[in-house]
Coordinates of C-alpha atoms in Angstrom, one line a residue:
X24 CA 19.1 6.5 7.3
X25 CA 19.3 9.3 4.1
X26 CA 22.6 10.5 4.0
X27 CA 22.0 14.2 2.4
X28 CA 21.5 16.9 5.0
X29 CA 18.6 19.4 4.2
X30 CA 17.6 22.9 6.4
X31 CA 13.8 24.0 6.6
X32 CA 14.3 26.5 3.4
X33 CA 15.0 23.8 1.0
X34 CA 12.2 21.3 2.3
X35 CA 9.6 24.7 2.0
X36 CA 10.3 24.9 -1.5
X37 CA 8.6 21.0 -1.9
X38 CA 5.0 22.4 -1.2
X39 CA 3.1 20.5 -4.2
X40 CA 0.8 17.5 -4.9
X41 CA 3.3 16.8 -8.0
X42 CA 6.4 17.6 -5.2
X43 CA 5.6 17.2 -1.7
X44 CA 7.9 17.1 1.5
X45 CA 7.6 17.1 5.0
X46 CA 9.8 16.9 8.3
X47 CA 9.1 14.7 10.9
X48 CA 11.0 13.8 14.0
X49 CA 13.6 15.3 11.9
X50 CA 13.8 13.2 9.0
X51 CA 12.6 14.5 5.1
X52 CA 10.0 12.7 3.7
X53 CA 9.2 12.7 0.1
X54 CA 5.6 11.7 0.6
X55 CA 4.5 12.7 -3.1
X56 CA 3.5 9.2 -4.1
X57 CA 1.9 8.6 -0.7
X58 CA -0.6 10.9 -1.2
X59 CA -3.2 9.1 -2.7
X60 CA -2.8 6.3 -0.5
X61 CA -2.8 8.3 3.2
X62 CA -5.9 6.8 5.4
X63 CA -6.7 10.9 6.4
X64 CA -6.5 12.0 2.5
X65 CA -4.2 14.0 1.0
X66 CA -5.5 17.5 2.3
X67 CA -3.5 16.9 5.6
X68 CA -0.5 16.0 3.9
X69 CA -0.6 19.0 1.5
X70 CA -1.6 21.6 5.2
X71 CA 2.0 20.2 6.1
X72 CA 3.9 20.4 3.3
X73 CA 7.1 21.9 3.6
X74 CA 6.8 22.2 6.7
X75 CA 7.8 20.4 10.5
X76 CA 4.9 18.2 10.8
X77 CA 6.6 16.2 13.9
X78 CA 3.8 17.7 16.4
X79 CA 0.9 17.3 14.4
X80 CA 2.3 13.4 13.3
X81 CA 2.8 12.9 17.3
X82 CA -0.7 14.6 17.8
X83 CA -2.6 12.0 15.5
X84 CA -1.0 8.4 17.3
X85 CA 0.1 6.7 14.5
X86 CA 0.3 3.3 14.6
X87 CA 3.5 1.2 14.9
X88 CA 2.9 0.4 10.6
X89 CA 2.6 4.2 9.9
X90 CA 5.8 5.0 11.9
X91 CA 7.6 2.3 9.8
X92 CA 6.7 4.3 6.4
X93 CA 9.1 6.8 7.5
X94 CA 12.0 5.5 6.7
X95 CA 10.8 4.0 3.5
X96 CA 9.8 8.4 2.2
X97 CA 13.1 9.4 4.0
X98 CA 15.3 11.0 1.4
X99 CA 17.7 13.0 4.3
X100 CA 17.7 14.7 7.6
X101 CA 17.0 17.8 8.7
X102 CA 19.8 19.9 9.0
X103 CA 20.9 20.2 13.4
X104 CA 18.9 17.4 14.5
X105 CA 20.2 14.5 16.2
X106 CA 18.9 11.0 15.8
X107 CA 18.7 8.7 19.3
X108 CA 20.0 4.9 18.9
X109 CA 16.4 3.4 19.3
X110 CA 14.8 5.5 16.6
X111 CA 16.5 3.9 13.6
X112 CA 16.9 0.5 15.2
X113 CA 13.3 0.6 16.2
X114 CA 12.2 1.7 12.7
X115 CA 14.3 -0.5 10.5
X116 CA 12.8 -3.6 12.9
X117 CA 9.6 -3.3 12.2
X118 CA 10.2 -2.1 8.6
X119 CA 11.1 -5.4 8.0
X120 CA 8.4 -7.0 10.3
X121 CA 5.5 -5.5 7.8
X122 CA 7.5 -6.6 4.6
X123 CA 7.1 -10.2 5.3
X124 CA 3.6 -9.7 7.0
X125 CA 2.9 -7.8 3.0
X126 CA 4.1 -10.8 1.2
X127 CA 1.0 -12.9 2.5
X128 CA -1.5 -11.1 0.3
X129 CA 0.4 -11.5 -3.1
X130 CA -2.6 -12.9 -5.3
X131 CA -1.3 -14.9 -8.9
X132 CA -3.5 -15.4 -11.4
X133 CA -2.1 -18.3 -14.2
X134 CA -3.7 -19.6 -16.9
X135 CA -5.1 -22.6 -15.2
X136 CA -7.4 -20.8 -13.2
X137 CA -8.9 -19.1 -16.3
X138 CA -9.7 -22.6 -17.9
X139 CA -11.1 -23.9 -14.4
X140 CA -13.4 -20.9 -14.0
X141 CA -14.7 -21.4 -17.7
X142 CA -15.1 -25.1 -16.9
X143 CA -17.1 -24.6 -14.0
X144 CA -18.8 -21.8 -15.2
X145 CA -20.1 -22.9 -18.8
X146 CA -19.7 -26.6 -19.4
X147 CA -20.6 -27.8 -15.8
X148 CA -24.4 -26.1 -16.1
X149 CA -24.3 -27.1 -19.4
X150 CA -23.6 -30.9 -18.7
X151 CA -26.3 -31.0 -16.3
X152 CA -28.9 -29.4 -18.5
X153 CA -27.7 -31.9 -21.0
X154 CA -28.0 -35.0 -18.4
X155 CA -32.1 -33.8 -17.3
X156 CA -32.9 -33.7 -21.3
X157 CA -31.1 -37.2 -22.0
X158 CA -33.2 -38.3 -18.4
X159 CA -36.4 -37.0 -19.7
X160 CA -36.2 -38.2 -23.5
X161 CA -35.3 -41.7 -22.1
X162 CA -37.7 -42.2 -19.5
X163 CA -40.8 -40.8 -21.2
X164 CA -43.8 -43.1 -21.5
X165 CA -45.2 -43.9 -25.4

């Protein structure tokens, strides 16, 4: 968990698309960069910002992933609230959980697969075009 300890005045003066905080379940969120990448757009975000957006987060029923992303946009706590012992043991689990599950879709793209996909793409056709002219020259009655 954030260490620095904000109040409700300080998190309503982050109410921008280049700036933008929320509260939920008492936690800050910096959820500028997530903007873009929210599933419900970035209008809901922004009708929250700076601002305690626990009910309408509970409202929704987030999945177990989206839960997760709050501790990775935590930068503090909100000033009087008091965390229980599941929520940051719970959190930090499957935090980890989705990191290794992310790993799995890292796509690398070398060199070699460049050359292959020329290879197959240009010379293959062009060998074959090659091999039905050779066919027909040779095999052609006089």
């Amino acid at each position: 968990m954030a260490g620095r300890i904000f109040n409700l005045s300080q998190v309503e003066r982050h109410r921008s698309k280049k700036d933008c905080w929320l509260v939920i379940n008492g936690r800050v969120l910096n959820v500028t960069k997530f903007l873009t990448e929210h599933p419900g757009g970035e209008e809901v975000l922004m009708e929250s910002a700076g601002k305690d957006a626990s009910k309408e987060f509970e409202d929704v029923g987030h999945s177990k992933g989206a839960q997760s992303l709050l501790r990775k946009y935590q930068v503090g706590v909100l000033q009087g609230h008091i965390f229980q012992d599941g929520d940051s043991k719970e959190v930090a689990y499957e935090e980890s959980e989705n990191k290794a599950e992310m790993t799995a879709f890292v796509i690398k793209h070398d060199r070699l697969s460049k050359f292959v996909a020329l290879l197959l793409e240009f010379f293959v056709p062009f060998l074959i075009g090659a091999s039905y002219f050779c066919y027909r020259y040779f095999t052609r009655a006089t």
